[in-house]
CSV table of C-alpha atoms in Angstrom, one decimal:
chain,number,residue,atom,x,y,z
A,1,GLY,CA,15.1,50.2,-49.5
A,2,ALA,CA,18.4,48.7,-50.6
A,3,GLY,CA,20.5,49.4,-53.7
A,4,VAL,CA,20.3,52.4,-55.9
A,5,ASP,CA,17.8,54.3,-53.8
A,6,ALA,CA,20.0,54.0,-50.8
A,7,ALA,CA,23.0,55.2,-52.8
A,8,LEU,CA,20.9,58.1,-54.0
A,9,MET,CA,20.1,59.0,-50.3
A,10,ALA,CA,23.8,58.8,-49.4
A,11,HIS,CA,24.7,61.1,-52.3
A,12,ALA,CA,22.0,63.7,-51.8
A,13,VAL,CA,23.6,66.9,-50.6
A,14,GLY,CA,21.7,69.8,-49.0
A,15,LYS,CA,18.5,67.8,-48.2
A,16,ARG,CA,17.3,70.2,-45.6
A,17,ARG,CA,17.9,73.3,-47.7
A,18,TRP,CA,16.9,71.9,-51.1
A,19,GLY,CA,14.4,69.2,-50.2
A,20,MET,CA,13.4,66.9,-53.1
A,21,LEU,CA,15.7,68.9,-55.5
A,22,ALA,CA,18.7,67.4,-53.6
A,23,TYR,CA,17.5,63.9,-54.4
A,24,TRP,CA,16.9,64.7,-58.1
A,25,ALA,CA,20.4,66.2,-58.4
A,26,ALA,CA,21.9,63.1,-56.8
A,27,GLY,CA,19.9,60.9,-59.2
A,28,LEU,CA,21.3,62.9,-62.2
A,29,ARG,CA,24.8,62.3,-60.9
A,30,LEU,CA,24.2,58.6,-60.8
A,31,LEU,CA,23.1,58.4,-64.5
A,32,GLY,CA,25.3,56.3,-66.7
A,33,ARG,CA,26.8,54.2,-63.9
A,34,ARG,CA,26.5,50.4,-63.8
A,35,LEU,CA,24.7,49.3,-60.6
A,36,PRO,CA,25.6,46.5,-58.3
A,37,THR,CA,23.4,43.4,-58.1
A,38,LEU,CA,21.5,42.5,-54.9
A,39,ARG,CA,20.0,39.2,-54.0
A,40,VAL,CA,16.6,39.1,-52.3
A,41,GLU,CA,15.2,36.0,-50.7
A,42,THR,CA,11.6,35.9,-49.4
A,43,GLU,CA,9.3,33.1,-48.2
A,44,GLY,CA,9.2,30.8,-51.3
A,45,SER,CA,10.9,33.1,-53.8
A,46,SER,CA,14.2,34.8,-54.6
A,47,GLY,CA,15.6,37.1,-57.2
A,48,GLU,CA,18.3,39.5,-58.3
A,49,CYS,CA,17.9,43.3,-58.7
A,50,SER,CA,19.7,46.6,-58.3
A,51,LEU,CA,16.9,48.1,-56.1
A,52,ALA,CA,14.7,46.3,-53.6
A,53,LEU,CA,11.9,48.2,-51.8
A,54,ALA,CA,10.2,46.6,-48.8
A,55,CYS,CA,6.9,48.6,-48.4
A,56,ARG,CA,4.0,48.8,-46.0
A,57,VAL,CA,2.7,51.9,-47.8
A,58,ARG,CA,1.8,52.3,-51.5
A,59,ARG,CA,3.6,55.6,-52.1
A,60,ILE,CA,7.2,56.6,-51.4
A,61,GLY,CA,9.5,59.5,-52.1
A,62,GLY,CA,6.9,62.3,-52.3
A,63,GLY,CA,4.2,60.4,-54.0
A,64,LEU,CA,5.7,57.7,-56.2
A,65,ARG,CA,3.3,54.7,-56.4
A,66,VAL,CA,5.5,51.6,-56.2
A,67,ALA,CA,3.6,49.1,-54.1
A,68,ARG,CA,0.1,48.2,-55.3
A,69,ARG,CA,-0.9,45.8,-52.5
A,70,SER,CA,0.7,47.5,-49.5
A,71,HIS,CA,-1.2,48.9,-46.6
A,72,LEU,CA,0.1,50.4,-43.3
A,73,LEU,CA,-2.2,48.3,-41.2
A,74,ASP,CA,-1.4,44.9,-42.8
A,75,GLU,CA,0.9,42.4,-41.1
A,76,GLU,CA,2.8,41.9,-44.3
A,77,MET,CA,4.9,44.0,-46.6
A,78,GLU,CA,5.3,44.1,-50.3
A,79,VAL,CA,8.8,43.6,-51.7
A,80,VAL,CA,9.2,45.2,-55.1
A,81,LEU,CA,12.3,44.4,-57.2
A,82,PHE,CA,13.8,46.6,-60.0
A,83,PRO,CA,16.1,44.3,-61.9
A,84,SER,CA,18.0,46.5,-64.3
A,85,ARG,CA,21.6,47.4,-63.6
A,86,SER,CA,21.4,50.4,-66.0
A,87,THR,CA,20.7,53.7,-64.4
A,88,TRP,CA,19.1,54.8,-67.7
A,89,ARG,CA,16.4,52.2,-67.3
A,90,TYR,CA,15.5,53.9,-64.0
A,91,VAL,CA,14.2,56.8,-66.0
A,92,GLY,CA,11.6,54.4,-67.3
A,93,TYR,CA,11.0,53.0,-63.8
A,94,LEU,CA,10.4,56.5,-62.6
A,95,ALA,CA,7.8,57.1,-65.3
A,96,GLU,CA,6.1,53.9,-64.4
A,97,ALA,CA,6.0,54.9,-60.7
A,98,LEU,CA,4.6,58.3,-61.5
A,99,ALA,CA,1.8,56.6,-63.5
A,100,GLY,CA,1.2,54.0,-60.8
A,101,ARG,CA,2.2,51.2,-63.2
A,102,VAL,CA,5.1,49.5,-61.3
A,103,ARG,CA,4.7,45.8,-61.4
A,104,THR,CA,3.4,44.1,-58.3
A,105,GLY,CA,5.9,42.7,-55.8
A,106,VAL,CA,5.9,39.7,-53.5
A,107,VAL,CA,3.8,40.0,-50.3
A,108,THR,CA,5.7,38.5,-47.4
A,109,ARG,CA,6.6,38.9,-43.7
A,110,ALA,CA,10.4,38.8,-44.1
A,111,ALA,CA,13.1,39.3,-46.7
A,112,ILE,CA,16.8,38.7,-46.7
A,113,LEU,CA,18.9,41.2,-48.7
A,114,SER,CA,22.5,40.4,-49.7
A,115,GLY,CA,25.2,41.8,-51.9
A,116,GLU,CA,27.0,45.1,-51.8
A,117,GLY,CA,25.4,48.5,-51.1
A,118,ARG,CA,23.6,50.6,-48.6
A,119,VAL,CA,20.2,50.2,-46.9
A,120,GLU,CA,17.9,53.2,-46.3
A,121,VAL,CA,14.8,53.5,-44.1
A,122,ASP,CA,12.4,56.4,-44.9
A,123,GLY,CA,15.0,58.3,-46.8
A,124,GLU,CA,17.9,57.9,-44.3
A,125,CYS,CA,20.8,55.6,-44.7
A,126,VAL,CA,20.9,53.1,-41.8
A,127,GLY,CA,23.7,50.7,-42.8
A,128,ARG,CA,25.0,48.3,-45.4
A,129,LEU,CA,24.0,45.0,-46.7
A,130,PRO,CA,23.4,42.2,-45.8
A,131,ALA,CA,20.2,42.9,-44.0
A,132,LYS,CA,17.0,41.2,-42.9
A,133,VAL,CA,13.7,43.1,-43.1
A,134,GLU,CA,10.8,41.6,-41.2
A,135,ILE,CA,7.4,42.5,-39.9
A,136,VAL,CA,7.2,42.1,-36.1
A,137,PRO,CA,3.5,42.0,-35.2
A,138,ASP,CA,2.2,44.3,-32.4
A,139,VAL,CA,5.5,45.9,-31.7
A,140,LEU,CA,4.1,49.4,-32.2
A,141,THR,CA,0.6,50.9,-31.5
A,142,LEU,CA,-0.7,53.3,-34.2
A,143,LEU,CA,-3.4,55.9,-33.5
A,144,VAL,CA,-5.4,56.5,-36.7
A,145,PRO,CA,-8.7,58.3,-37.3
A,146,GLY,CA,-11.7,56.1,-36.8
A,147,GLY,CA,-12.7,55.8,-40.4
A,148,TYR,CA,-9.1,55.2,-41.7
A,149,ALA,CA,-9.2,51.4,-41.0
A,150,ARG,CA,-12.6,51.0,-42.5
A,151,ARG,CA,-11.7,52.9,-45.7
A,152,HIS,CA,-8.3,51.3,-46.1
A,153,GLY,CA,-8.7,47.9,-44.5
């Protein structure tokens, strides 16, 4: 993720002690702020947003459903953009994610993210923009239960 979610991760205090409550508190502290704009370029499309999520799973952040077409075993990721620069609009985005009604993103193998802001991976800040996110086939071997691939493939 890049943009407001990475800022939230950076501002979450006491994550080990308070768990998800630390993230909610950080989110409340961000309310009312104007968010910076990011530029996202994928194969054949581009757009601006204040939050970009590159997902290989459908749920993030403790169960929020943000990527409808993602699957861990796919060789592509779904890039979902949230365009509003208003943190108040993110209250609506959160409600959409809780209901599983976030709009579908672009399915791609690579994305270039530019602008100002941080980048997070699985809830931990890993750097600042610009960044390139890409799927590298066969770089990691996953061991999954036998029926998992058949049920989710």
